[in-house]
């Protein structure tokens, strides 16, 4: 690894990876060169690791230019999603988020966590907010510990949703008690997003 020239490391890594990719992956690789990352499907550890790596790679290449995270996801693992969330806020870059199709559960959370002024949804995107879900089992002690951890997770996510939307914590907790669906315009009014993007070229601008 050339520590004196990180730019060359980025170029070499991309070149080596592209040789191993199929056509579909080559498309995503080409988008990555345009600083576009896709979060598509369930949020799981493998996906989160890949997205975190892409965020870190793009930040290493240029710590000033925006990164664009497109989201079409039904949600998934809280811990995997939190890894993406923390990386988004760890790097210096603004991460613009765009909901396409569906941004549900953890997808909604990551959409709303985008840089202020740079959170978008396409006109027919659907956004779902609800409380974290999880199964509980085991001994009585295990059940108590799991219930406590779920309560902590719910509180943490509610506090962060309140922070990013401008809603009160009490309203977030009440509104997420059951499945709560929003269309793009409703999501804009609620504070999940800042813009409804109808044309190419509108996903830009805003201030951190």
Short mmCIF file of C-alpha atoms in Angstrom, two decimals:
data_model
loop_
_atom_site.label_atom_id
_atom_site.label_comp_id
_atom_site.label_asym_id
_atom_site.label_seq_id
_atom_site.Cartn_x
_atom_site.Cartn_y
_atom_site.Cartn_z
CA UNK A 1 0.00 0.00 0.00
CA UNK A 2 1.28 3.45 -0.96
CA UNK A 3 0.83 5.57 2.17
CA UNK A 4 2.23 8.58 0.33
CA UNK A 5 -0.36 8.40 -2.42
CA UNK A 6 -3.78 7.24 -1.17
CA UNK A 7 -5.30 8.25 -4.52
CA UNK A 8 -3.32 5.48 -6.25
CA UNK A 9 -4.60 2.95 -3.69
CA UNK A 10 -8.19 3.88 -4.53
CA UNK A 11 -7.51 3.52 -8.26
CA UNK A 12 -5.73 0.17 -7.87
CA UNK A 13 -8.45 -1.22 -5.58
CA UNK A 14 -11.18 -0.26 -8.03
CA UNK A 15 -9.24 -1.68 -10.97
CA UNK A 16 -8.65 -5.00 -9.21
CA UNK A 17 -12.26 -5.28 -8.04
CA UNK A 18 -13.75 -4.46 -11.44
CA UNK A 19 -11.94 -7.40 -13.07
CA UNK A 20 -13.79 -9.78 -10.75
CA UNK A 21 -17.23 -8.24 -11.07
CA UNK A 22 -20.14 -9.37 -13.22
CA UNK A 23 -22.12 -6.93 -15.36
CA UNK A 24 -24.50 -5.99 -12.52
CA UNK A 25 -21.68 -5.32 -10.12
CA UNK A 26 -19.83 -3.35 -12.80
CA UNK A 27 -22.82 -1.02 -12.97
CA UNK A 28 -22.62 -0.39 -9.23
CA UNK A 29 -18.86 0.05 -9.54
CA UNK A 30 -19.40 2.64 -12.27
CA UNK A 31 -21.92 4.46 -10.06
CA UNK A 32 -19.41 4.38 -7.21
CA UNK A 33 -17.02 6.37 -9.39
CA UNK A 34 -19.78 9.00 -9.52
CA UNK A 35 -19.95 8.88 -5.69
CA UNK A 36 -23.28 7.05 -5.73
CA UNK A 37 -23.96 4.15 -3.33
CA UNK A 38 -27.04 1.93 -3.48
CA UNK A 39 -28.68 0.49 -0.38
CA UNK A 40 -31.03 -2.04 -1.95
CA UNK A 41 -32.80 -4.83 -0.08
CA UNK A 42 -32.68 -5.85 3.56
CA UNK A 43 -30.13 -4.17 5.80
CA UNK A 44 -27.88 -7.02 6.95
CA UNK A 45 -24.30 -7.27 8.19
CA UNK A 46 -22.75 -8.09 4.81
CA UNK A 47 -24.56 -5.20 3.12
CA UNK A 48 -23.68 -2.83 5.97
CA UNK A 49 -20.01 -3.79 5.81
CA UNK A 50 -19.99 -3.12 2.07
CA UNK A 51 -21.73 0.26 2.39
CA UNK A 52 -19.48 1.35 5.27
CA UNK A 53 -16.43 0.38 3.20
CA UNK A 54 -17.73 2.36 0.22
CA UNK A 55 -18.37 5.42 2.38
CA UNK A 56 -14.86 5.25 3.82
CA UNK A 57 -13.35 4.71 0.38
CA UNK A 58 -15.10 7.73 -1.14
CA UNK A 59 -14.18 9.86 1.85
CA UNK A 60 -10.53 8.82 1.54
CA UNK A 61 -10.61 9.75 -2.12
CA UNK A 62 -12.10 13.21 -1.47
CA UNK A 63 -13.23 14.35 1.98
CA UNK A 64 -15.07 17.41 0.64
CA UNK A 65 -17.32 16.13 -2.14
CA UNK A 66 -20.81 14.90 -1.30
CA UNK A 67 -21.68 11.21 -1.32
CA UNK A 68 -25.12 10.10 -2.54
CA UNK A 69 -26.85 7.16 -0.82
CA UNK A 70 -29.89 5.83 -2.73
CA UNK A 71 -32.23 3.74 -0.58
CA UNK A 72 -34.79 1.12 -1.62
CA UNK A 73 -35.12 -1.08 1.45
CA UNK A 74 -37.75 -2.78 3.62
CA UNK A 75 -35.48 -2.34 6.66
CA UNK A 76 -33.51 -4.93 8.55
CA UNK A 77 -31.00 -5.32 11.34
CA UNK A 78 -30.71 -2.46 13.82
CA UNK A 79 -27.04 -3.13 14.55
CA UNK A 80 -26.17 -3.32 10.84
CA UNK A 81 -28.09 -0.11 10.21
CA UNK A 82 -26.41 1.64 13.10
CA UNK A 83 -23.01 0.76 11.62
CA UNK A 84 -24.04 2.60 8.44
CA UNK A 85 -25.48 5.50 10.46
CA UNK A 86 -22.31 5.93 12.50
CA UNK A 87 -20.11 5.80 9.40
CA UNK A 88 -22.27 8.42 7.67
CA UNK A 89 -21.61 10.78 10.56
CA UNK A 90 -18.01 9.68 11.13
CA UNK A 91 -16.74 10.85 7.75
CA UNK A 92 -16.37 14.55 6.94
CA UNK A 93 -18.44 14.38 3.77
CA UNK A 94 -22.09 15.30 3.53
CA UNK A 95 -24.07 12.16 2.73
CA UNK A 96 -27.16 13.01 0.68
CA UNK A 97 -29.91 10.39 0.92
CA UNK A 98 -32.56 9.54 -1.67
CA UNK A 99 -35.57 7.25 -1.12
CA UNK A 100 -36.69 5.29 -4.17
CA UNK A 101 -39.53 2.78 -4.03
CA UNK A 102 -39.51 2.08 -0.30
CA UNK A 103 -37.58 3.33 2.71
CA UNK A 104 -39.07 1.34 5.57
CA UNK A 105 -37.97 0.90 9.17
CA UNK A 106 -34.15 1.08 9.16
CA UNK A 107 -34.41 2.37 5.58
CA UNK A 108 -36.43 5.32 6.89
CA UNK A 109 -33.97 5.86 9.72
CA UNK A 110 -30.99 6.07 7.35
CA UNK A 111 -32.91 8.26 4.90
CA UNK A 112 -33.66 10.76 7.66
CA UNK A 113 -30.04 10.63 8.86
CA UNK A 114 -28.78 12.24 5.65
CA UNK A 115 -27.15 15.65 5.66
CA UNK A 116 -29.65 18.45 6.46
CA UNK A 117 -30.95 20.01 3.27
CA UNK A 118 -29.85 16.98 1.25
CA UNK A 119 -32.51 14.36 2.01
CA UNK A 120 -34.76 13.45 -0.91
CA UNK A 121 -37.55 11.12 -1.99
CA UNK A 122 -38.85 10.40 -5.46
CA UNK A 123 -42.56 11.24 -5.96
CA UNK A 124 -43.93 7.72 -5.46
CA UNK A 125 -41.56 6.54 -2.76
CA UNK A 126 -43.13 5.18 0.41
CA UNK A 127 -41.63 5.73 3.84
CA UNK A 128 -42.46 3.60 6.89
CA UNK A 129 -41.67 4.43 10.50
CA UNK A 130 -42.29 1.99 13.33
CA UNK A 131 -40.66 0.83 16.53
CA UNK A 132 -37.84 -1.75 16.38
CA UNK A 133 -39.02 -5.35 16.13
CA UNK A 134 -37.39 -8.41 17.67
CA UNK A 135 -38.13 -11.82 19.08
CA UNK A 136 -37.58 -12.62 22.74
CA UNK A 137 -36.84 -16.07 24.13
CA UNK A 138 -34.79 -18.05 26.60
CA UNK A 139 -34.77 -18.05 30.37
CA UNK A 140 -36.63 -15.49 32.44
CA UNK A 141 -33.35 -13.65 33.00
CA UNK A 142 -32.57 -13.70 29.27
CA UNK A 143 -36.03 -12.37 28.46
CA UNK A 144 -35.61 -9.52 30.94
CA UNK A 145 -32.22 -8.57 29.50
CA UNK A 146 -33.52 -8.71 25.92
CA UNK A 147 -36.55 -6.60 26.84
CA UNK A 148 -34.30 -4.01 28.47
CA UNK A 149 -32.08 -3.87 25.39
CA UNK A 150 -35.08 -3.49 23.08
CA UNK A 151 -36.32 -0.59 25.22
CA UNK A 152 -32.90 1.07 25.02
CA UNK A 153 -32.80 0.59 21.24
CA UNK A 154 -36.30 2.02 20.82
CA UNK A 155 -35.40 5.04 22.95
CA UNK A 156 -32.15 5.66 21.07
CA UNK A 157 -33.76 5.46 17.64
CA UNK A 158 -36.66 7.66 18.75
CA UNK A 159 -34.26 10.29 20.08
CA UNK A 160 -32.29 10.29 16.83
CA UNK A 161 -35.45 10.44 14.71
CA UNK A 162 -36.58 13.41 16.79
CA UNK A 163 -33.21 15.09 16.30
CA UNK A 164 -33.23 14.64 12.52
CA UNK A 165 -36.91 15.45 11.89
CA UNK A 166 -37.40 18.31 14.34
CA UNK A 167 -40.37 16.51 15.89
CA UNK A 168 -40.66 16.10 19.65
CA UNK A 169 -39.52 12.85 21.21
CA UNK A 170 -43.04 12.27 22.52
CA UNK A 171 -44.53 12.60 19.02
CA UNK A 172 -41.96 10.25 17.50
CA UNK A 173 -42.66 7.62 20.17
CA UNK A 174 -46.42 7.93 19.67
CA UNK A 175 -46.26 7.95 15.87
CA UNK A 176 -43.93 4.93 15.70
CA UNK A 177 -45.92 2.75 18.08
CA UNK A 178 -47.56 1.08 15.05
CA UNK A 179 -46.70 0.96 11.34
CA UNK A 180 -46.95 4.53 10.08
CA UNK A 181 -46.72 5.03 6.30
CA UNK A 182 -45.91 8.31 4.56
CA UNK A 183 -45.94 9.30 0.92
CA UNK A 184 -43.25 11.68 -0.33
CA UNK A 185 -45.21 14.86 0.39
CA UNK A 186 -46.20 13.68 3.88
CA UNK A 187 -42.58 12.70 4.56
CA UNK A 188 -41.52 16.20 3.55
CA UNK A 189 -44.01 17.78 5.94
CA UNK A 190 -42.99 15.47 8.78
CA UNK A 191 -39.28 16.22 8.39
CA UNK A 192 -38.00 12.88 7.10
CA UNK A 193 -36.81 14.57 3.91
CA UNK A 194 -36.08 18.07 2.63
CA UNK A 195 -37.12 17.75 -1.03
CA UNK A 196 -39.25 15.68 -3.38
CA UNK A 197 -37.05 15.00 -6.42
CA UNK A 198 -38.96 14.78 -9.70
CA UNK A 199 -36.15 15.29 -12.24
CA UNK A 200 -32.54 14.28 -12.71
CA UNK A 201 -30.25 17.01 -11.43
CA UNK A 202 -32.42 17.99 -8.46
CA UNK A 203 -30.48 15.79 -6.03
CA UNK A 204 -27.82 18.32 -5.10
CA UNK A 205 -27.20 21.37 -2.95
CA UNK A 206 -28.24 22.08 0.60
CA UNK A 207 -26.16 22.92 3.63
CA UNK A 208 -24.82 20.74 6.40
#
